[in-house]
PDB file of C-alpha atoms in Angstrom:
ATOM      1  CA  GLU A 776     -57.759-105.283  69.726  1.00 75.00           C
ATOM      2  CA  LYS A 777     -54.824-106.218  71.936  1.00 84.00           C
ATOM      3  CA  PRO A 778     -53.069-109.239  70.376  1.00 86.00           C
ATOM      4  CA  THR A 779     -53.295-112.717  71.854  1.00 87.00           C
ATOM      5  CA  THR A 780     -50.053-114.696  71.940  1.00 89.00           C
ATOM      6  CA  ILE A 781     -50.255-118.371  70.922  1.00 88.00           C
ATOM      7  CA  ASP A 782     -47.082-120.457  70.636  1.00 88.00           C
ATOM      8  CA  GLY A 783     -45.031-117.290  70.484  1.00 86.00           C
ATOM      9  CA  HIS A 784     -47.078-115.776  67.661  1.00 84.00           C
ATOM     10  CA  ALA A 785     -49.091-112.571  68.121  1.00 83.00           C
ATOM     11  CA  ILE A 786     -52.663-113.074  66.852  1.00 85.00           C
ATOM     12  CA  TYR A 787     -54.532-109.844  66.046  1.00 83.00           C
ATOM     13  CA  ILE A 788     -58.325-109.987  66.139  1.00 84.00           C
ATOM     14  CA  SER A 789     -60.511-107.125  64.931  1.00 85.00           C
ATOM     15  CA  PRO A 790     -63.990-106.885  66.474  1.00 88.00           C
ATOM     16  CA  SER A 791     -67.298-106.387  64.656  1.00 91.00           C
ATOM     17  CA  LEU A 792     -69.961-104.931  66.945  1.00 94.00           C
ATOM     18  CA  GLY A 793     -73.688-104.516  66.389  1.00 94.00           C
ATOM     19  CA  LEU A 794     -75.282-101.944  68.668  1.00 96.00           C
ATOM     20  CA  VAL A 795     -78.939-101.486  69.642  1.00 96.00           C
ATOM     21  CA  LEU A 796     -80.739 -98.994  71.869  1.00 95.00           C
ATOM     22  CA  PHE A 797     -83.530 -99.931  74.272  1.00 95.00           C
ATOM     23  CA  PRO A 798     -86.446 -99.357  73.877  1.00 94.00           C
ATOM     24  CA  LYS A 799     -86.151 -97.754  70.421  1.00 93.00           C
ATOM     25  CA  ASP A 800     -84.832-100.920  68.773  1.00 92.00           C
ATOM     26  CA  GLY A 801     -86.935-103.445  70.696  1.00 91.00           C
ATOM     27  CA  ASN A 802     -88.855-104.005  73.925  1.00 93.00           C
ATOM     28  CA  ASP A 803     -87.609-107.527  74.697  1.00 93.00           C
ATOM     29  CA  ALA A 804     -84.272-109.306  74.831  1.00 93.00           C
ATOM     30  CA  ALA A 805     -84.926-111.580  71.844  1.00 90.00           C
ATOM     31  CA  THR A 806     -85.740-108.651  69.528  1.00 90.00           C
ATOM     32  CA  LEU A 807     -82.777-106.625  70.747  1.00 93.00           C
ATOM     33  CA  VAL A 808     -80.348-109.522  70.232  1.00 92.00           C
ATOM     34  CA  ARG A 809     -81.733-110.223  66.750  1.00 87.00           C
ATOM     35  CA  HIS A 810     -81.357-106.573  65.737  1.00 89.00           C
ATOM     36  CA  ALA A 811     -77.864-106.423  67.233  1.00 92.00           C
ATOM     37  CA  ASP A 812     -76.969-109.510  65.197  1.00 87.00           C
ATOM     38  CA  ILE A 813     -78.169-107.848  61.983  1.00 86.00           C
ATOM     39  CA  ALA A 814     -76.068-104.761  62.759  1.00 90.00           C
ATOM     40  CA  MET A 815     -73.061-106.918  63.613  1.00 89.00           C
ATOM     41  CA  TYR A 816     -73.146-108.709  60.257  1.00 84.00           C
ATOM     42  CA  ASP A 817     -73.368-105.352  58.490  1.00 85.00           C
ATOM     43  CA  ALA A 818     -70.281-104.252  60.445  1.00 88.00           C
ATOM     44  CA  LYS A 819     -68.458-107.415  59.312  1.00 84.00           C
ATOM     45  CA  ARG A 820     -69.489-106.862  55.692  1.00 79.00           C
ATOM     46  CA  ARG A 821     -68.342-103.235  55.677  1.00 80.00           C
ATOM     47  CA  LYS A 822     -65.354-103.872  57.976  1.00 80.00           C
ATOM     48  CA  ALA A 823     -66.628-100.868  59.875  1.00 84.00           C
ATOM     49  CA  GLY A 824     -65.790-102.044  63.412  1.00 89.00           C
ATOM     50  CA  HIS A 825     -69.265-101.213  64.696  1.00 93.00           C
ATOM     51  CA  VAL A 826     -72.694-100.412  63.268  1.00 93.00           C
ATOM     52  CA  ILE A 827     -75.766 -99.051  65.070  1.00 94.00           C
ATOM     53  CA  TYR A 828     -78.969-100.840  64.104  1.00 93.00           C
ATOM     54  CA  THR A 829     -81.504 -99.103  61.844  1.00 91.00           C
ATOM     55  CA  PRO A 830     -84.680-100.692  60.416  1.00 88.00           C
ATOM     56  CA  ASP A 831     -83.411-100.478  56.838  1.00 86.00           C
ATOM     57  CA  LEU A 832     -80.596-102.883  57.755  1.00 85.00           C
ATOM     58  CA  GLU A 833     -83.176-105.633  58.215  1.00 74.00           C
ATOM     59  CA  GLN A 834     -84.444-105.236  54.655  1.00 71.00           C
ATOM     60  CA  THR A 835     -80.876-105.048  53.347  1.00 70.00           C
ATOM     61  CA  GLY A 836     -80.009-108.224  55.238  1.00 64.00           C
ATOM     62  CA  MET A 837     -83.057-110.016  53.851  1.00 63.00           C
ATOM     63  CA  ASP A 838     -82.205-108.856  50.322  1.00 76.00           C
ATOM     64  CA  ARG A 839     -78.645-110.140  50.705  1.00 75.00           C
ATOM     65  CA  MET A 840     -79.836-113.471  52.093  1.00 77.00           C
ATOM     66  CA  THR A 841     -82.279-113.866  49.214  1.00 84.00           C
ATOM     67  CA  LEU A 842     -79.624-112.985  46.647  1.00 86.00           C
ATOM     68  CA  GLN A 843     -77.161-115.377  48.301  1.00 86.00           C
ATOM     69  CA  ASN A 844     -79.653-118.241  48.124  1.00 89.00           C
ATOM     70  CA  ASP A 845     -80.508-117.330  44.526  1.00 92.00           C
ATOM     71  CA  LEU A 846     -76.829-117.350  43.574  1.00 94.00           C
ATOM     72  CA  ARG A 847     -76.245-120.716  45.202  1.00 93.00           C
ATOM     73  CA  THR A 848     -79.067-122.291  43.202  1.00 94.00           C
ATOM     74  CA  GLY A 849     -78.305-120.201  40.122  1.00 95.00           C
ATOM     75  CA  ILE A 850     -74.812-121.658  39.797  1.00 95.00           C
ATOM     76  CA  GLY A 851     -76.275-125.165  39.883  1.00 93.00           C
ATOM     77  CA  ARG A 852     -78.943-124.229  37.333  1.00 94.00           C
ATOM     78  CA  ASN A 853     -76.418-122.749  34.880  1.00 94.00           C
ATOM     79  CA  GLU A 854     -77.924-119.278  35.121  1.00 96.00           C
ATOM     80  CA  LEU A 855     -74.425-117.787  34.774  1.00 97.00           C
ATOM     81  CA  VAL A 856     -73.355-116.733  31.279  1.00 97.00           C
ATOM     82  CA  LEU A 857     -69.974-115.745  29.869  1.00 97.00           C
ATOM     83  CA  HIS A 858     -69.317-112.807  27.594  1.00 97.00           C
ATOM     84  CA  TYR A 859     -65.966-112.790  25.796  1.00 97.00           C
ATOM     85  CA  GLN A 860     -63.918-109.625  25.375  1.00 96.00           C
ATOM     86  CA  PRO A 861     -61.433-109.876  22.507  1.00 96.00           C
ATOM     87  CA  LYS A 862     -57.747-109.066  22.925  1.00 94.00           C
ATOM     88  CA  ILE A 863     -56.087-107.537  19.878  1.00 94.00           C
ATOM     89  CA  ASP A 864     -52.433-108.039  18.967  1.00 92.00           C
ATOM     90  CA  LEU A 865     -51.471-104.563  17.727  1.00 90.00           C
ATOM     91  CA  THR A 866     -48.531-105.938  15.718  1.00 92.00           C
ATOM     92  CA  THR A 867     -50.819-108.088  13.557  1.00 93.00           C
ATOM     93  CA  ASP A 868     -54.246-106.430  14.108  1.00 93.00           C
ATOM     94  CA  ARG A 869     -55.654-109.884  14.821  1.00 93.00           C
ATOM     95  CA  ILE A 870     -57.584-111.273  17.770  1.00 93.00           C
ATOM     96  CA  SER A 871     -55.086-113.310  19.779  1.00 90.00           C
ATOM     97  CA  GLY A 872     -57.351-114.348  22.637  1.00 95.00           C
ATOM     98  CA  VAL A 873     -60.346-113.455  24.748  1.00 97.00           C
ATOM     99  CA  GLU A 874     -61.136-112.701  28.364  1.00 97.00           C
ATOM    100  CA  ALA A 875     -64.123-114.478  29.902  1.00 97.00           C
ATOM    101  CA  LEU A 876     -66.437-112.062  31.751  1.00 97.00           C
ATOM    102  CA  VAL A 877     -69.171-113.576  33.893  1.00 97.00           C
ATOM    103  CA  ARG A 878     -72.759-112.333  34.020  1.00 97.00           C
ATOM    104  CA  TRP A 879     -75.768-113.714  35.877  1.00 96.00           C
ATOM    105  CA  GLN A 880     -79.077-114.085  34.050  1.00 95.00           C
ATOM    106  CA  HIS A 881     -81.271-113.826  37.153  1.00 93.00           C
ATOM    107  CA  PRO A 882     -84.793-115.154  36.514  1.00 92.00           C
ATOM    108  CA  GLN A 883     -86.450-112.138  38.186  1.00 90.00           C
ATOM    109  CA  ARG A 884     -83.830-109.362  38.219  1.00 88.00           C
ATOM    110  CA  GLY A 885     -82.567-109.777  34.670  1.00 93.00           C
ATOM    111  CA  LEU A 886     -78.934-109.641  33.595  1.00 93.00           C
ATOM    112  CA  LEU A 887     -76.673-108.842  36.567  1.00 93.00           C
ATOM    113  CA  PHE A 888     -73.109-107.595  36.216  1.00 93.00           C
ATOM    114  CA  PRO A 889     -70.169-108.747  38.391  1.00 92.00           C
ATOM    115  CA  ASP A 890     -70.406-105.809  40.816  1.00 88.00           C
ATOM    116  CA  ASP A 891     -73.941-106.964  41.645  1.00 87.00           C
ATOM    117  CA  PHE A 892     -72.957-110.411  42.900  1.00 90.00           C
ATOM    118  CA  LEU A 893     -69.190-111.049  43.026  1.00 91.00           C
ATOM    119  CA  PRO A 894     -68.636-109.204  46.348  1.00 85.00           C
ATOM    120  CA  LEU A 895     -71.417-111.320  47.867  1.00 84.00           C
ATOM    121  CA  ALA A 896     -69.836-114.475  46.437  1.00 91.00           C
ATOM    122  CA  GLU A 897     -66.498-113.513  48.000  1.00 87.00           C
ATOM    123  CA  GLN A 898     -68.032-112.903  51.434  1.00 80.00           C
ATOM    124  CA  THR A 899     -70.081-116.102  51.515  1.00 82.00           C
ATOM    125  CA  GLY A 900     -67.627-118.619  50.050  1.00 87.00           C
ATOM    126  CA  LEU A 901     -69.652-119.011  46.851  1.00 92.00           C
ATOM    127  CA  ILE A 902     -66.701-117.644  44.877  1.00 94.00           C
ATOM    128  CA  LYS A 903     -65.214-121.162  44.777  1.00 94.00           C
ATOM    129  CA  PRO A 904     -68.093-122.912  42.966  1.00 95.00           C
ATOM    130  CA  LEU A 905     -68.591-119.767  40.860  1.00 96.00           C
ATOM    131  CA  THR A 906     -64.949-119.782  39.709  1.00 96.00           C
ATOM    132  CA  ASP A 907     -65.162-123.526  39.021  1.00 96.00           C
ATOM    133  CA  TRP A 908     -68.207-122.910  36.793  1.00 97.00           C
ATOM    134  CA  VAL A 909     -66.510-120.065  34.902  1.00 97.00           C
ATOM    135  CA  LEU A 910     -63.299-122.042  34.447  1.00 97.00           C
ATOM    136  CA  ASN A 911     -65.029-125.118  33.042  1.00 97.00           C
ATOM    137  CA  ALA A 912     -67.434-123.129  30.834  1.00 97.00           C
ATOM    138  CA  ALA A 913     -64.603-121.027  29.375  1.00 98.00           C
ATOM    139  CA  LEU A 914     -62.502-124.104  28.611  1.00 98.00           C
ATOM    140  CA  ARG A 915     -65.444-125.844  26.936  1.00 97.00           C
ATOM    141  CA  GLN A 916     -65.929-122.804  24.714  1.00 97.00           C
ATOM    142  CA  CYS A 917     -62.198-122.692  23.966  1.00 97.00           C
ATOM    143  CA  LYS A 918     -62.352-126.333  22.859  1.00 97.00           C
ATOM    144  CA  GLN A 919     -65.340-125.563  20.631  1.00 97.00           C
ATOM    145  CA  TRP A 920     -63.448-122.697  18.976  1.00 96.00           C
ATOM    146  CA  GLU A 921     -60.505-125.026  18.459  1.00 95.00           C
ATOM    147  CA  SER A 922     -62.806-127.525  16.736  1.00 96.00           C
ATOM    148  CA  ASP A 923     -64.075-124.675  14.529  1.00 96.00           C
ATOM    149  CA  GLY A 924     -60.523-123.805  13.487  1.00 94.00           C
ATOM    150  CA  LEU A 925     -60.040-120.770  15.730  1.00 93.00           C
ATOM    151  CA  ASP A 926     -56.747-120.640  17.626  1.00 92.00           C
ATOM    152  CA  LEU A 927     -57.650-118.491  20.656  1.00 94.00           C
ATOM    153  CA  SER A 928     -56.449-118.437  24.238  1.00 95.00           C
ATOM    154  CA  VAL A 929     -58.967-117.717  26.994  1.00 97.00           C
ATOM    155  CA  SER A 930     -58.302-115.867  30.238  1.00 97.00           C
ATOM    156  CA  VAL A 931     -60.260-116.281  33.467  1.00 97.00           C
ATOM    157  CA  ASN A 932     -60.176-113.992  36.490  1.00 95.00           C
ATOM    158  CA  VAL A 933     -59.163-115.603  39.776  1.00 94.00           C
ATOM    159  CA  SER A 934     -60.019-114.221  43.227  1.00 90.00           C
ATOM    160  CA  VAL A 935     -57.974-113.911  46.405  1.00 87.00           C
ATOM    161  CA  THR A 936     -60.026-116.762  47.896  1.00 89.00           C
ATOM    162  CA  ASN A 937     -59.014-119.082  45.044  1.00 91.00           C
ATOM    163  CA  LEU A 938     -55.344-118.255  45.549  1.00 88.00           C
ATOM    164  CA  GLN A 939     -55.564-119.116  49.238  1.00 88.00           C
ATOM    165  CA  ASP A 940     -57.187-122.489  48.464  1.00 90.00           C
ATOM    166  CA  SER A 941     -54.509-125.194  48.480  1.00 89.00           C
ATOM    167  CA  ASN A 942     -56.724-127.360  46.238  1.00 93.00           C
ATOM    168  CA  PHE A 943     -57.075-124.739  43.498  1.00 95.00           C
ATOM    169  CA  PRO A 944     -54.116-125.926  41.362  1.00 95.00           C
ATOM    170  CA  SER A 945     -55.709-129.406  41.334  1.00 96.00           C
ATOM    171  CA  THR A 946     -59.030-127.829  40.334  1.00 96.00           C
ATOM    172  CA  VAL A 947     -57.353-126.113  37.374  1.00 97.00           C
ATOM    173  CA  GLU A 948     -55.615-129.331  36.338  1.00 97.00           C
ATOM    174  CA  ALA A 949     -58.905-131.285  36.486  1.00 97.00           C
ATOM    175  CA  ALA A 950     -60.709-128.649  34.384  1.00 97.00           C
ATOM    176  CA  LEU A 951     -57.978-128.794  31.723  1.00 97.00           C
ATOM    177  CA  ARG A 952     -58.112-132.579  31.643  1.00 97.00           C
ATOM    178  CA  ALA A 953     -61.922-132.622  31.357  1.00 97.00           C
ATOM    179  CA  SER A 954     -61.965-130.086  28.506  1.00 97.00           C
ATOM    180  CA  GLY A 955     -59.030-131.435  26.534  1.00 96.00           C
ATOM    181  CA  VAL A 956     -57.645-127.900  26.102  1.00 97.00           C
ATOM    182  CA  SER A 957     -53.855-127.470  26.103  1.00 96.00           C
ATOM    183  CA  ALA A 958     -52.682-125.707  29.251  1.00 97.00           C
ATOM    184  CA  HIS A 959     -50.900-122.937  27.300  1.00 95.00           C
ATOM    185  CA  LYS A 960     -54.276-121.753  25.960  1.00 96.00           C
ATOM    186  CA  LEU A 961     -55.536-120.977  29.470  1.00 97.00           C
ATOM    187  CA  GLU A 962     -54.595-117.717  31.161  1.00 97.00           C
ATOM    188  CA  LEU A 963     -55.441-116.919  34.769  1.00 97.00           C
ATOM    189  CA  GLU A 964     -55.694-113.249  35.711  1.00 95.00           C
ATOM    190  CA  ILE A 965     -54.726-112.475  39.293  1.00 91.00           C
ATOM    191  CA  THR A 966     -54.893-109.003  40.815  1.00 85.00           C
ATOM    192  CA  GLU A 967     -51.737-107.555  42.268  1.00 79.00           C
ATOM    193  CA  MET A 968     -53.588-106.984  45.552  1.00 78.00           C
ATOM    194  CA  GLY A 969     -54.651-110.628  45.604  1.00 79.00           C
ATOM    195  CA  ILE A 970     -51.042-111.760  45.688  1.00 79.00           C
ATOM    196  CA  MET A 971     -50.215-109.517  48.625  1.00 77.00           C
ATOM    197  CA  VAL A 972     -52.952-110.815  50.980  1.00 76.00           C
ATOM    198  CA  GLU A 973     -50.817-113.810  51.954  1.00 80.00           C
ATOM    199  CA  PRO A 974     -47.811-113.874  49.587  1.00 81.00           C
ATOM    200  CA  PRO A 975     -46.229-117.257  50.487  1.00 84.00           C
ATOM    201  CA  ARG A 976     -49.469-119.153  49.886  1.00 87.00           C
ATOM    202  CA  ALA A 977     -50.255-117.177  46.718  1.00 86.00           C
ATOM    203  CA  ILE A 978     -46.746-117.741  45.352  1.00 87.00           C
ATOM    204  CA  ALA A 979     -47.036-121.493  45.985  1.00 90.00           C
ATOM    205  CA  ALA A 980     -50.397-121.658  44.169  1.00 92.00           C
ATOM    206  CA  ILE A 981     -49.176-119.581  41.218  1.00 92.00           C
ATOM    207  CA  THR A 982     -45.989-121.646  40.911  1.00 92.00           C
ATOM    208  CA  ASN A 983     -47.932-124.928  40.910  1.00 95.00           C
ATOM    209  CA  ILE A 984     -50.429-123.652  38.338  1.00 95.00           C
ATOM    210  CA  SER A 985     -47.668-122.283  36.110  1.00 95.00           C
ATOM    211  CA  ALA A 986     -45.956-125.682  36.230  1.00 95.00           C
ATOM    212  CA  LEU A 987     -49.011-127.086  34.428  1.00 96.00           C
ATOM    213  CA  GLY A 988     -48.252-124.779  31.494  1.00 96.00           C
ATOM    214  CA  VAL A 989     -50.963-122.215  32.326  1.00 97.00           C
ATOM    215  CA  GLN A 990     -50.110-118.559  31.662  1.00 95.00           C
ATOM    216  CA  ILE A 991     -50.274-116.220  34.664  1.00 94.00           C
ATOM    217  CA  ILE A 992     -51.303-112.587  34.186  1.00 93.00           C
ATOM    218  CA  ILE A 993     -51.121-109.844  36.808  1.00 90.00           C
ATOM    219  CA  ASP A 994     -54.245-107.678  36.533  1.00 89.00           C
ATOM    220  CA  ASP A 995     -54.709-104.068  37.742  1.00 84.00           C
ATOM    221  CA  PHE A 996     -50.926-103.682  37.883  1.00 83.00           C
ATOM    222  CA  GLY A 997     -49.739-100.534  39.638  1.00 78.00           C
ATOM    223  CA  THR A 998     -52.465-100.353  42.292  1.00 74.00           C
ATOM    224  CA  GLY A 999     -51.527-103.143  44.707  1.00 64.00           C
ATOM    225  CA  TYR A1000     -48.413-101.730  46.397  1.00 61.00           C
ATOM    226  CA  SER A1001     -46.772-105.087  45.819  1.00 63.00           C
ATOM    227  CA  SER A1002     -43.241-105.944  46.818  1.00 66.00           C
ATOM    228  CA  MET A1003     -40.742-106.391  43.999  1.00 73.00           C
ATOM    229  CA  ALA A1004     -39.108-109.083  46.140  1.00 73.00           C
ATOM    230  CA  TYR A1005     -42.287-111.167  45.721  1.00 73.00           C
ATOM    231  CA  LEU A1006     -43.045-110.284  42.115  1.00 75.00           C
ATOM    232  CA  LYS A1007     -39.594-111.207  40.830  1.00 78.00           C
ATOM    233  CA  ARG A1008     -40.120-114.755  42.135  1.00 78.00           C
ATOM    234  CA  LEU A1009     -43.358-115.300  40.229  1.00 84.00           C
ATOM    235  CA  PRO A1010     -43.607-117.020  36.808  1.00 88.00           C
ATOM    236  CA  ILE A1011     -45.599-114.177  35.247  1.00 88.00           C
ATOM    237  CA  ALA A1012     -46.374-114.232  31.500  1.00 90.00           C
ATOM    238  CA  ARG A1013     -47.941-110.760  31.216  1.00 89.00           C
ATOM    239  CA  ILE A1014     -48.963-107.715  33.210  1.00 88.00           C
ATOM    240  CA  LYS A1015     -52.035-105.570  32.584  1.00 90.00           C
ATOM    241  CA  VAL A1016     -51.489-101.922  33.466  1.00 89.00           C
ATOM    242  CA  ASP A1017     -54.395-100.612  35.537  1.00 87.00           C
ATOM    243  CA  LYS A1018     -56.890 -98.530  33.577  1.00 88.00           C
ATOM    244  CA  SER A1019     -56.532 -95.617  36.016  1.00 89.00           C
ATOM    245  CA  PHE A1020     -53.119 -94.983  34.418  1.00 90.00           C
ATOM    246  CA  VAL A1021     -53.951 -95.905  30.822  1.00 92.00           C
ATOM    247  CA  LYS A1022     -57.174 -93.963  30.211  1.00 93.00           C
ATOM    248  CA  ASP A1023     -55.556 -90.483  30.426  1.00 92.00           C
ATOM    249  CA  MET A1024     -51.967 -91.310  29.456  1.00 93.00           C
ATOM    250  CA  LEU A1025     -52.163 -89.367  26.176  1.00 95.00           C
ATOM    251  CA  ASP A1026     -53.154 -86.173  28.007  1.00 95.00           C
ATOM    252  CA  ASN A1027     -51.581 -86.602  31.440  1.00 94.00           C
ATOM    253  CA  GLN A1028     -47.785 -86.551  31.547  1.00 94.00           C
ATOM    254  CA  ASN A1029     -47.677 -88.211  34.981  1.00 93.00           C
ATOM    255  CA  ASP A1030     -49.727 -91.150  33.701  1.00 92.00           C
ATOM    256  CA  ALA A1031     -47.552 -91.419  30.601  1.00 94.00           C
ATOM    257  CA  VAL A1032     -44.395 -91.612  32.714  1.00 94.00           C
ATOM    258  CA  ILE A1033     -45.944 -94.278  34.954  1.00 90.00           C
ATOM    259  CA  VAL A1034     -47.052 -96.410  31.989  1.00 92.00           C
ATOM    260  CA  ARG A1035     -43.616 -96.172  30.350  1.00 93.00           C
ATOM    261  CA  SER A1036     -41.984 -97.137  33.645  1.00 90.00           C
ATOM    262  CA  ILE A1037     -44.259-100.162  34.088  1.00 87.00           C
ATOM    263  CA  ILE A1038     -43.515-101.308  30.531  1.00 89.00           C
ATOM    264  CA  GLY A1039     -39.806-101.012  31.289  1.00 89.00           C
ATOM    265  CA  LEU A1040     -40.273-102.904  34.544  1.00 84.00           C
ATOM    266  CA  GLY A1041     -42.141-105.637  32.657  1.00 82.00           C
TER     267      GLY A1041
END
């Protein structure tokens, strides 16, 4: 874990180790290395530093590989579906917009919720084509509503990986152009933690997307330990207070104070 210095910059590298025991985990080098590799990838996935091999890891690894392959083909086969959660304007009691929530209609496993496949998509790079699919599908639906006389904005959740992709603003612009939806009807929800992974790159992406006319929303606000110095520079349209504060705010004075403070900060 000692840093390596390159061009005057300290580079920190964290190891992921897979450990095996001879002869319990294998009688030959090839088997031992294969089992160590399985344990190593589990250590990477869990960011655990090291993992000791157990037979159940092999089945878990196979299940993950199968699900990864299924997701890759499932995106291409349009097995993903969007459910739309309405957002109510409390001053008018009318639906002002919707949030697109992705589900996966797996041919064998049935309807899968985001927790079942989004972490895998993040770890394998599939989050990019998945987000592209969601973005384009949501905008097509928004255009259909517009044709039906419904004036609704649609919000789409964006991952840390998308924010770090320098091509993402161009992806958003292309999706808007293809759908014919006005940019102000699209909202992108970005978690507070997502901004803080690499703030300069995230700020550049958010600024470029906002310049298109897209509304930027900070999701899960209050949980990301973000710097006010960064947040004040961002073209943010709205903030969503994290549910951990909102759900008990009528009964918990601490939560009520926090929510009032966040509203004031907004």
